[in-house]
Short mmCIF file of N, CA and C in Angstrom, two decimals:
data_model
loop_
_atom_site.label_atom_id
_atom_site.label_comp_id
_atom_site.label_asym_id
_atom_site.label_seq_id
_atom_site.Cartn_x
_atom_site.Cartn_y
_atom_site.Cartn_z
N MET A 1 -7.26 -22.46 -16.05
CA MET A 1 -8.08 -21.36 -15.61
C MET A 1 -7.96 -20.24 -16.64
N HIS A 2 -9.07 -19.59 -16.88
CA HIS A 2 -9.10 -18.49 -17.83
C HIS A 2 -8.37 -17.28 -17.24
N PRO A 3 -7.55 -16.56 -18.04
CA PRO A 3 -6.76 -15.45 -17.47
C PRO A 3 -7.58 -14.26 -17.01
N VAL A 4 -8.87 -14.22 -17.34
CA VAL A 4 -9.70 -13.09 -16.92
C VAL A 4 -9.95 -13.14 -15.40
N VAL A 5 -10.02 -14.34 -14.86
CA VAL A 5 -10.33 -14.49 -13.43
C VAL A 5 -9.28 -13.81 -12.54
N PRO A 6 -7.98 -14.04 -12.76
CA PRO A 6 -7.01 -13.33 -11.91
C PRO A 6 -7.02 -11.82 -12.11
N TYR A 7 -7.31 -11.38 -13.34
CA TYR A 7 -7.39 -9.93 -13.57
C TYR A 7 -8.54 -9.31 -12.80
N VAL A 8 -9.68 -9.98 -12.80
CA VAL A 8 -10.84 -9.46 -12.05
C VAL A 8 -10.54 -9.50 -10.56
N LEU A 9 -9.93 -10.58 -10.10
CA LEU A 9 -9.57 -10.68 -8.68
C LEU A 9 -8.58 -9.59 -8.29
N ALA A 10 -7.62 -9.31 -9.16
CA ALA A 10 -6.65 -8.25 -8.88
C ALA A 10 -7.34 -6.88 -8.86
N ALA A 11 -8.30 -6.67 -9.74
CA ALA A 11 -9.03 -5.40 -9.74
C ALA A 11 -9.84 -5.24 -8.46
N VAL A 12 -10.44 -6.32 -8.00
CA VAL A 12 -11.20 -6.26 -6.74
C VAL A 12 -10.26 -5.99 -5.56
N LEU A 13 -9.13 -6.67 -5.51
CA LEU A 13 -8.16 -6.44 -4.44
C LEU A 13 -7.63 -5.01 -4.46
N PHE A 14 -7.35 -4.51 -5.65
CA PHE A 14 -6.86 -3.14 -5.76
C PHE A 14 -7.94 -2.15 -5.33
N GLY A 15 -9.18 -2.41 -5.69
CA GLY A 15 -10.28 -1.55 -5.28
C GLY A 15 -10.47 -1.54 -3.77
N ILE A 16 -10.36 -2.70 -3.14
CA ILE A 16 -10.47 -2.78 -1.68
C ILE A 16 -9.32 -2.02 -1.02
N GLY A 17 -8.13 -2.17 -1.58
CA GLY A 17 -6.97 -1.45 -1.05
C GLY A 17 -7.11 0.05 -1.21
N LEU A 18 -7.60 0.50 -2.37
CA LEU A 18 -7.80 1.92 -2.60
C LEU A 18 -8.86 2.49 -1.66
N TYR A 19 -9.92 1.72 -1.44
CA TYR A 19 -10.95 2.13 -0.48
C TYR A 19 -10.35 2.26 0.92
N GLY A 20 -9.49 1.31 1.28
CA GLY A 20 -8.85 1.36 2.59
C GLY A 20 -7.95 2.57 2.75
N VAL A 21 -7.23 2.93 1.69
CA VAL A 21 -6.35 4.10 1.76
C VAL A 21 -7.17 5.39 1.89
N LEU A 22 -8.28 5.46 1.17
CA LEU A 22 -9.07 6.69 1.17
C LEU A 22 -9.94 6.86 2.41
N VAL A 23 -10.38 5.76 3.02
CA VAL A 23 -11.36 5.85 4.09
C VAL A 23 -10.75 5.70 5.48
N ARG A 24 -9.76 4.84 5.63
CA ARG A 24 -9.23 4.54 6.97
C ARG A 24 -8.52 5.74 7.57
N ARG A 25 -8.60 5.85 8.89
CA ARG A 25 -7.96 6.94 9.60
C ARG A 25 -6.75 6.48 10.41
N ASN A 26 -6.60 5.19 10.58
CA ASN A 26 -5.48 4.64 11.31
C ASN A 26 -4.33 4.38 10.33
N LEU A 27 -3.14 4.88 10.63
CA LEU A 27 -2.01 4.74 9.71
C LEU A 27 -1.61 3.28 9.48
N LEU A 28 -1.79 2.45 10.49
CA LEU A 28 -1.44 1.04 10.34
C LEU A 28 -2.38 0.36 9.33
N LEU A 29 -3.66 0.70 9.38
CA LEU A 29 -4.61 0.14 8.42
C LEU A 29 -4.38 0.70 7.02
N VAL A 30 -3.95 1.94 6.92
CA VAL A 30 -3.61 2.51 5.62
C VAL A 30 -2.41 1.76 5.03
N LEU A 31 -1.42 1.45 5.87
CA LEU A 31 -0.26 0.69 5.42
C LEU A 31 -0.67 -0.70 4.94
N MET A 32 -1.61 -1.33 5.63
CA MET A 32 -2.10 -2.65 5.20
C MET A 32 -2.85 -2.54 3.87
N ALA A 33 -3.58 -1.46 3.68
CA ALA A 33 -4.30 -1.27 2.41
C ALA A 33 -3.33 -1.07 1.26
N VAL A 34 -2.23 -0.37 1.50
CA VAL A 34 -1.21 -0.20 0.46
C VAL A 34 -0.59 -1.55 0.12
N GLU A 35 -0.37 -2.38 1.11
CA GLU A 35 0.16 -3.72 0.86
C GLU A 35 -0.81 -4.55 0.02
N LEU A 36 -2.10 -4.40 0.26
CA LEU A 36 -3.10 -5.10 -0.53
C LEU A 36 -3.06 -4.64 -1.99
N MET A 37 -2.86 -3.35 -2.19
CA MET A 37 -2.75 -2.82 -3.55
C MET A 37 -1.49 -3.36 -4.25
N LEU A 38 -0.39 -3.45 -3.52
CA LEU A 38 0.84 -4.00 -4.11
C LEU A 38 0.69 -5.48 -4.46
N ASN A 39 -0.04 -6.23 -3.64
CA ASN A 39 -0.29 -7.64 -3.95
C ASN A 39 -1.17 -7.79 -5.18
N ALA A 40 -2.11 -6.86 -5.37
CA ALA A 40 -2.93 -6.88 -6.58
C ALA A 40 -2.07 -6.64 -7.82
N VAL A 41 -1.12 -5.73 -7.71
CA VAL A 41 -0.21 -5.47 -8.83
C VAL A 41 0.64 -6.71 -9.10
N ASN A 42 1.10 -7.39 -8.06
CA ASN A 42 1.87 -8.63 -8.25
C ASN A 42 1.04 -9.68 -8.98
N LEU A 43 -0.22 -9.80 -8.63
CA LEU A 43 -1.09 -10.77 -9.28
C LEU A 43 -1.24 -10.45 -10.76
N ILE A 44 -1.38 -9.18 -11.09
CA ILE A 44 -1.48 -8.79 -12.50
C ILE A 44 -0.18 -9.09 -13.25
N LEU A 45 0.95 -8.78 -12.63
CA LEU A 45 2.23 -9.03 -13.29
C LEU A 45 2.46 -10.51 -13.56
N VAL A 46 2.17 -11.34 -12.59
CA VAL A 46 2.40 -12.78 -12.76
C VAL A 46 1.40 -13.37 -13.76
N THR A 47 0.16 -12.91 -13.73
CA THR A 47 -0.84 -13.41 -14.68
C THR A 47 -0.48 -13.00 -16.10
N ALA A 48 -0.04 -11.76 -16.28
CA ALA A 48 0.36 -11.32 -17.61
C ALA A 48 1.59 -12.08 -18.08
N ASP A 49 2.47 -12.42 -17.16
CA ASP A 49 3.67 -13.18 -17.52
C ASP A 49 3.31 -14.58 -17.99
N VAL A 50 2.37 -15.21 -17.32
CA VAL A 50 2.01 -16.59 -17.65
C VAL A 50 1.12 -16.64 -18.89
N SER A 51 0.24 -15.66 -19.07
CA SER A 51 -0.75 -15.74 -20.15
C SER A 51 -0.20 -15.32 -21.51
N THR A 52 0.89 -14.58 -21.56
CA THR A 52 1.44 -14.18 -22.85
C THR A 52 2.37 -15.26 -23.38
N VAL A 53 2.33 -15.47 -24.69
CA VAL A 53 3.12 -16.52 -25.33
C VAL A 53 4.13 -15.86 -26.26
N GLY A 54 5.37 -16.33 -26.24
CA GLY A 54 6.38 -15.85 -27.16
C GLY A 54 7.10 -14.60 -26.69
N VAL A 55 6.79 -14.13 -25.51
CA VAL A 55 7.43 -12.93 -24.97
C VAL A 55 8.37 -13.38 -23.85
N PRO A 56 9.54 -12.77 -23.73
CA PRO A 56 10.43 -13.16 -22.62
C PRO A 56 9.73 -12.99 -21.26
N ARG A 57 10.01 -13.91 -20.39
CA ARG A 57 9.36 -13.91 -19.07
C ARG A 57 9.96 -12.82 -18.18
N SER A 58 9.28 -11.69 -18.08
CA SER A 58 9.79 -10.61 -17.24
C SER A 58 8.80 -10.22 -16.15
N GLY A 59 7.56 -10.70 -16.21
CA GLY A 59 6.57 -10.35 -15.20
C GLY A 59 6.94 -10.85 -13.82
N SER A 60 7.52 -12.04 -13.76
CA SER A 60 7.92 -12.59 -12.46
C SER A 60 9.06 -11.79 -11.85
N VAL A 61 9.95 -11.29 -12.69
CA VAL A 61 11.07 -10.47 -12.20
C VAL A 61 10.53 -9.16 -11.63
N PHE A 62 9.58 -8.54 -12.35
CA PHE A 62 8.98 -7.31 -11.83
C PHE A 62 8.21 -7.58 -10.55
N ALA A 63 7.53 -8.73 -10.47
CA ALA A 63 6.81 -9.09 -9.24
C ALA A 63 7.78 -9.24 -8.07
N LEU A 64 8.95 -9.80 -8.34
CA LEU A 64 9.96 -9.93 -7.28
C LEU A 64 10.42 -8.55 -6.80
N PHE A 65 10.60 -7.61 -7.73
CA PHE A 65 10.97 -6.25 -7.35
C PHE A 65 9.86 -5.59 -6.52
N VAL A 66 8.61 -5.84 -6.87
CA VAL A 66 7.50 -5.27 -6.10
C VAL A 66 7.46 -5.88 -4.70
N ILE A 67 7.76 -7.15 -4.57
CA ILE A 67 7.80 -7.79 -3.25
C ILE A 67 8.91 -7.18 -2.40
N VAL A 68 10.07 -6.95 -2.99
CA VAL A 68 11.18 -6.32 -2.26
C VAL A 68 10.80 -4.90 -1.86
N LEU A 69 10.17 -4.17 -2.77
CA LEU A 69 9.71 -2.82 -2.46
C LEU A 69 8.69 -2.82 -1.34
N ALA A 70 7.78 -3.79 -1.35
CA ALA A 70 6.77 -3.88 -0.30
C ALA A 70 7.40 -4.19 1.05
N ALA A 71 8.42 -5.05 1.06
CA ALA A 71 9.09 -5.37 2.32
C ALA A 71 9.81 -4.14 2.88
N ALA A 72 10.46 -3.39 2.02
CA ALA A 72 11.13 -2.17 2.47
C ALA A 72 10.12 -1.13 2.93
N GLU A 73 9.01 -1.05 2.23
CA GLU A 73 7.96 -0.09 2.61
C GLU A 73 7.37 -0.43 3.98
N VAL A 74 7.20 -1.69 4.26
CA VAL A 74 6.68 -2.10 5.57
C VAL A 74 7.67 -1.74 6.67
N GLY A 75 8.94 -2.00 6.44
CA GLY A 75 9.94 -1.67 7.45
C GLY A 75 10.01 -0.19 7.75
N VAL A 76 10.07 0.62 6.71
CA VAL A 76 10.14 2.08 6.90
C VAL A 76 8.82 2.61 7.45
N GLY A 77 7.72 2.10 6.90
CA GLY A 77 6.41 2.57 7.36
C GLY A 77 6.15 2.27 8.82
N LEU A 78 6.46 1.06 9.26
CA LEU A 78 6.26 0.72 10.67
C LEU A 78 7.19 1.53 11.57
N ALA A 79 8.41 1.78 11.13
CA ALA A 79 9.31 2.61 11.93
C ALA A 79 8.76 4.03 12.07
N LEU A 80 8.24 4.58 10.98
CA LEU A 80 7.66 5.92 11.05
C LEU A 80 6.41 5.96 11.93
N ILE A 81 5.58 4.92 11.82
CA ILE A 81 4.36 4.88 12.64
C ILE A 81 4.71 4.76 14.12
N LEU A 82 5.70 3.92 14.45
CA LEU A 82 6.10 3.80 15.86
C LEU A 82 6.69 5.10 16.40
N GLN A 83 7.49 5.78 15.60
CA GLN A 83 8.06 7.05 16.03
C GLN A 83 6.97 8.11 16.19
N LEU A 84 6.02 8.12 15.27
CA LEU A 84 4.90 9.06 15.37
C LEU A 84 4.07 8.79 16.62
N TYR A 85 3.86 7.51 16.94
CA TYR A 85 3.11 7.18 18.14
C TYR A 85 3.86 7.60 19.41
N ARG A 86 5.17 7.46 19.39
CA ARG A 86 5.95 7.89 20.56
C ARG A 86 5.88 9.40 20.77
N LEU A 87 5.86 10.15 19.67
CA LEU A 87 5.84 11.61 19.79
C LEU A 87 4.44 12.16 20.05
N ARG A 88 3.43 11.62 19.37
CA ARG A 88 2.08 12.21 19.41
C ARG A 88 1.06 11.39 20.18
N GLN A 89 1.37 10.17 20.57
CA GLN A 89 0.48 9.25 21.25
C GLN A 89 -0.78 8.94 20.45
N THR A 90 -0.71 9.04 19.14
CA THR A 90 -1.81 8.66 18.27
C THR A 90 -1.26 8.31 16.89
N VAL A 91 -1.98 7.42 16.21
CA VAL A 91 -1.64 7.11 14.82
C VAL A 91 -2.84 7.39 13.92
N ALA A 92 -3.78 8.18 14.41
CA ALA A 92 -4.93 8.56 13.60
C ALA A 92 -4.49 9.61 12.59
N VAL A 93 -4.88 9.43 11.34
CA VAL A 93 -4.44 10.32 10.28
C VAL A 93 -4.97 11.73 10.48
N ASP A 94 -6.20 11.86 10.92
CA ASP A 94 -6.79 13.20 11.06
C ASP A 94 -6.31 13.93 12.31
N ARG A 95 -5.64 13.26 13.23
CA ARG A 95 -5.15 13.92 14.44
C ARG A 95 -3.65 14.22 14.41
N VAL A 96 -3.00 13.89 13.32
CA VAL A 96 -1.56 14.12 13.21
C VAL A 96 -1.33 15.56 12.78
N ASP A 97 -0.55 16.29 13.57
CA ASP A 97 -0.22 17.67 13.26
C ASP A 97 1.10 17.67 12.50
N THR A 98 1.15 18.43 11.41
CA THR A 98 2.36 18.45 10.60
C THR A 98 3.43 19.34 11.19
N GLY A 99 3.07 20.21 12.13
CA GLY A 99 4.04 21.09 12.75
C GLY A 99 4.26 22.39 12.01
N GLU A 100 3.53 22.58 10.91
CA GLU A 100 3.66 23.83 10.16
C GLU A 100 2.81 24.91 10.81
N ALA A 101 3.26 26.15 10.65
CA ALA A 101 2.49 27.27 11.19
C ALA A 101 1.24 27.48 10.36
N GLU A 102 0.15 27.78 11.06
CA GLU A 102 -1.10 28.05 10.37
C GLU A 102 -1.06 29.43 9.76
N PRO A 103 -1.76 29.62 8.64
CA PRO A 103 -1.76 30.96 8.03
C PRO A 103 -2.40 31.98 8.98
N GLY A 104 -1.71 33.04 9.23
CA GLY A 104 -2.23 34.10 10.10
C GLY A 104 -2.01 33.84 11.58
N GLY A 105 -1.45 32.70 11.93
CA GLY A 105 -1.23 32.37 13.34
C GLY A 105 0.23 32.52 13.70
N ASP A 106 0.50 32.88 14.94
CA ASP A 106 1.87 32.99 15.41
C ASP A 106 2.24 31.76 16.20
N ARG A 107 3.30 31.11 15.79
CA ARG A 107 3.79 29.92 16.51
C ARG A 107 5.21 30.10 16.88
#
């Protein structure tokens, strides 16, 4: 297979993930979009590792680190989303209050 195909596929996956991060209002769907972006990066790392000749194989090691990072991100992200839902009864991004005082308002 020509190495351009995985690069284009990774660019499409990253674009879909970026669209999901920018447009979605549900935190769980935003977390899934970030995971899609991380998988696109993994695809690029592995493709670059396989397609280069004469260079030490380090793309797979970096891909493994990204997978570990993604697993930790899912664990922490889901814990934060569950705690936010318990406190606010919503996981919508636009309805989450940061708790900061508004300018000119007394809280």
